């Protein structure tokens, strides 16, 4: 069973950039499609981005696609989410998730994923 640990969140001002990382252990990240979700206070968890096992396919939520890039380094067992031009409405807990092989592409909903990290807080001040 793979364990996922997110890092890189923090408090930033509007317009800043952050790069979130998701480190996997207990498994080989190249075996999994990976995704990022976020959950703002009193809102449901929502899809942000997904990347296929070898990074050949990527998919982004429309609300953020012009400002984010998902990438992976399978040699380091790590997935990244680069976020630019952050806005106060991007404030949320950001979660990394892994999906075992199989299933449709892109994996857009929580139930598409099998493993989750604990999340990292991103707070954007105005």
CSV table of N, CA and C in Angstrom, one decimal, residues 51-113:
chain,number,residue,atom,x,y,z
A,51,UNK,N,-2.4,13.4,-13.8
A,51,UNK,CA,-1.3,13.0,-14.7
A,51,UNK,C,-1.2,11.5,-14.8
A,52,UNK,N,-1.0,11.0,-16.0
A,52,UNK,CA,-0.9,9.6,-16.2
A,52,UNK,C,0.4,9.0,-15.6
A,53,UNK,N,0.5,7.7,-15.7
A,53,UNK,CA,1.6,7.0,-15.0
A,53,UNK,C,3.0,7.5,-15.5
A,54,UNK,N,3.1,7.7,-16.8
A,54,UNK,CA,4.4,8.1,-17.2
A,54,UNK,C,4.4,9.6,-17.6
A,55,UNK,N,3.4,10.3,-17.3
A,55,UNK,CA,3.3,11.7,-17.6
A,55,UNK,C,3.0,12.1,-19.0
A,56,UNK,N,2.5,11.2,-19.8
A,56,UNK,CA,2.2,11.5,-21.2
A,56,UNK,C,0.9,12.2,-21.4
A,57,UNK,N,0.0,12.1,-20.4
A,57,UNK,CA,-1.3,12.7,-20.4
A,57,UNK,C,-1.5,13.5,-19.1
A,58,UNK,N,-2.0,14.7,-19.3
A,58,UNK,CA,-2.3,15.6,-18.2
A,58,UNK,C,-3.7,16.2,-18.4
A,59,UNK,N,-4.4,16.4,-17.3
A,59,UNK,CA,-5.7,17.0,-17.4
A,59,UNK,C,-5.9,18.0,-16.2
A,60,UNK,N,-6.5,19.1,-16.5
A,60,UNK,CA,-6.7,20.2,-15.5
A,60,UNK,C,-8.1,20.6,-15.4
A,61,UNK,N,-8.4,21.1,-14.2
A,61,UNK,CA,-9.7,21.7,-14.0
A,61,UNK,C,-9.7,23.1,-14.7
A,62,UNK,N,-10.9,23.3,-15.3
A,62,UNK,CA,-11.0,24.6,-16.1
A,62,UNK,C,-10.7,25.8,-15.3
A,63,UNK,N,-11.1,25.8,-14.0
A,63,UNK,CA,-10.9,27.0,-13.1
A,63,UNK,C,-9.5,27.3,-12.9
A,64,UNK,N,-8.6,26.4,-13.1
A,64,UNK,CA,-7.2,26.7,-12.8
A,64,UNK,C,-6.2,26.4,-13.9
A,65,UNK,N,-6.7,25.9,-15.0
A,65,UNK,CA,-5.8,25.3,-16.0
A,65,UNK,C,-4.8,26.3,-16.6
A,66,UNK,N,-5.1,27.6,-16.6
A,66,UNK,CA,-4.1,28.6,-17.1
A,66,UNK,C,-3.0,28.9,-16.1
A,67,UNK,N,-3.1,28.4,-14.9
A,67,UNK,CA,-2.2,28.9,-13.8
A,67,UNK,C,-1.4,27.7,-13.2
A,68,UNK,N,-1.7,26.5,-13.6
A,68,UNK,CA,-1.1,25.4,-12.9
A,68,UNK,C,-0.5,24.4,-13.9
A,69,UNK,N,0.5,23.6,-13.4
A,69,UNK,CA,1.1,22.6,-14.1
A,69,UNK,C,1.4,21.4,-13.2
A,70,UNK,N,0.9,20.2,-13.6
A,70,UNK,CA,1.2,19.0,-12.8
A,70,UNK,C,2.3,18.3,-13.5
A,71,UNK,N,3.2,17.7,-12.7
A,71,UNK,CA,4.4,17.0,-13.3
A,71,UNK,C,4.7,15.9,-12.3
A,72,UNK,N,5.6,15.0,-12.8
A,72,UNK,CA,6.0,13.9,-11.9
A,72,UNK,C,7.5,13.6,-12.2
A,73,UNK,N,8.2,13.1,-11.2
A,73,UNK,CA,9.5,12.5,-11.4
A,73,UNK,C,9.5,11.1,-10.8
A,74,UNK,N,9.3,10.2,-11.6
A,74,UNK,CA,9.1,8.8,-11.1
A,74,UNK,C,10.4,8.3,-10.5
A,75,UNK,N,11.5,8.8,-10.9
A,75,UNK,CA,12.8,8.4,-10.2
A,75,UNK,C,12.8,8.8,-8.8
A,76,UNK,N,12.2,9.9,-8.5
A,76,UNK,CA,12.1,10.4,-7.1
A,76,UNK,C,10.8,10.0,-6.4
A,77,UNK,N,10.0,9.3,-7.1
A,77,UNK,CA,8.7,8.9,-6.5
A,77,UNK,C,7.9,10.1,-6.0
A,78,UNK,N,7.9,11.2,-6.8
A,78,UNK,CA,7.3,12.4,-6.4
A,78,UNK,C,6.5,13.1,-7.5
A,79,UNK,N,5.4,13.6,-7.2
A,79,UNK,CA,4.5,14.4,-8.1
A,79,UNK,C,4.4,15.8,-7.6
A,80,UNK,N,4.4,16.7,-8.6
A,80,UNK,CA,4.4,18.1,-8.2
A,80,UNK,C,3.1,18.9,-8.8
A,81,UNK,N,2.8,20.0,-8.1
A,81,UNK,CA,1.8,20.9,-8.6
A,81,UNK,C,2.3,22.3,-8.5
A,82,UNK,N,2.7,22.9,-9.7
A,82,UNK,CA,3.1,24.2,-9.7
A,82,UNK,C,1.9,25.1,-9.9
A,83,UNK,N,1.8,26.1,-9.0
A,83,UNK,CA,0.6,27.0,-9.0
A,83,UNK,C,1.2,28.5,-9.1
A,84,UNK,N,0.7,29.2,-10.1
A,84,UNK,CA,1.1,30.6,-10.3
A,84,UNK,C,0.0,31.5,-10.2
A,85,UNK,N,0.3,32.8,-10.0
A,85,UNK,CA,-0.8,33.8,-9.9
A,85,UNK,C,-1.9,33.4,-9.0
A,86,UNK,N,-1.5,33.0,-7.8
A,86,UNK,CA,-2.5,32.6,-6.8
A,86,UNK,C,-3.4,33.7,-6.4
A,87,UNK,N,-4.7,33.2,-6.2
A,87,UNK,CA,-5.8,34.1,-5.8
A,87,UNK,C,-6.3,33.7,-4.4
A,88,UNK,N,-6.9,34.6,-3.7
A,88,UNK,CA,-7.5,34.3,-2.4
A,88,UNK,C,-8.5,33.1,-2.5
A,89,UNK,N,-9.2,33.0,-3.6
A,89,UNK,CA,-10.1,31.8,-3.7
A,89,UNK,C,-9.4,30.5,-4.0
A,90,UNK,N,-8.1,30.5,-4.1
A,90,UNK,CA,-7.3,29.3,-4.2
A,90,UNK,C,-7.0,28.7,-2.8
A,91,UNK,N,-7.4,29.5,-1.7
A,91,UNK,CA,-7.2,29.0,-0.4
A,91,UNK,C,-7.9,27.7,-0.1
A,92,UNK,N,-7.2,26.7,0.3
A,92,UNK,CA,-7.8,25.4,0.5
A,92,UNK,C,-6.7,24.4,1.0
A,93,UNK,N,-7.2,23.3,1.5
A,93,UNK,CA,-6.3,22.2,1.7
A,93,UNK,C,-6.1,21.4,0.4
A,94,UNK,N,-4.9,21.2,0.0
A,94,UNK,CA,-4.6,20.5,-1.3
A,94,UNK,C,-4.2,19.0,-1.0
A,95,UNK,N,-4.8,18.1,-1.6
A,95,UNK,CA,-4.6,16.7,-1.4
A,95,UNK,C,-4.0,16.0,-2.7
A,96,UNK,N,-3.1,15.1,-2.4
A,96,UNK,CA,-2.5,14.3,-3.5
A,96,UNK,C,-3.2,12.9,-3.4
A,97,UNK,N,-3.4,12.3,-4.6
A,97,UNK,CA,-4.1,11.0,-4.6
A,97,UNK,C,-3.5,10.1,-5.7
A,98,UNK,N,-3.6,8.8,-5.5
A,98,UNK,CA,-3.0,7.8,-6.4
A,98,UNK,C,-4.1,6.9,-6.8
A,99,UNK,N,-4.1,6.5,-8.1
A,99,UNK,CA,-5.0,5.5,-8.6
A,99,UNK,C,-4.3,4.3,-9.2
A,100,UNK,N,-4.7,3.1,-8.8
A,100,UNK,CA,-4.1,1.9,-9.3
A,100,UNK,C,-4.4,1.8,-10.8
A,101,UNK,N,-3.7,1.0,-11.5
A,101,UNK,CA,-3.9,0.9,-13.0
A,101,UNK,C,-5.3,0.4,-13.3
A,102,UNK,N,-5.8,1.0,-14.4
A,102,UNK,CA,-7.1,0.6,-14.9
A,102,UNK,C,-8.0,1.9,-14.7
A,103,UNK,N,-9.2,1.8,-15.2
A,103,UNK,CA,-10.2,2.9,-15.1
A,103,UNK,C,-10.1,3.8,-16.3
A,104,UNK,N,-11.0,4.7,-16.4
A,104,UNK,CA,-11.1,5.6,-17.5
A,104,UNK,C,-10.2,6.8,-17.3
A,105,UNK,N,-9.9,7.5,-18.3
A,105,UNK,CA,-9.1,8.8,-18.3
A,105,UNK,C,-9.9,9.9,-18.8
A,106,UNK,N,-9.8,11.1,-18.2
A,106,UNK,CA,-9.1,11.4,-17.0
A,106,UNK,C,-9.9,11.0,-15.7
A,107,UNK,N,-9.2,10.7,-14.6
A,107,UNK,CA,-9.8,10.4,-13.4
A,107,UNK,C,-10.2,11.7,-12.6
A,108,UNK,N,-11.4,12.0,-12.7
A,108,UNK,CA,-11.8,13.4,-12.2
A,108,UNK,C,-12.5,13.4,-10.8
A,109,UNK,N,-12.9,12.3,-10.3
A,109,UNK,CA,-13.7,12.3,-9.1
A,109,UNK,C,-12.9,11.5,-8.0
A,110,UNK,N,-13.2,11.8,-6.8
A,110,UNK,CA,-12.5,11.2,-5.6
A,110,UNK,C,-12.6,9.7,-5.7
A,111,UNK,N,-13.6,9.1,-6.2
A,111,UNK,CA,-13.8,7.7,-6.1
A,111,UNK,C,-13.0,7.0,-7.2
A,112,UNK,N,-12.3,7.7,-8.1
A,112,UNK,CA,-11.4,7.2,-9.0
A,112,UNK,C,-10.1,6.8,-8.4
A,113,UNK,N,-9.8,7.3,-7.2
A,113,UNK,CA,-8.5,7.2,-6.6
A,113,UNK,C,-8.6,6.2,-5.4
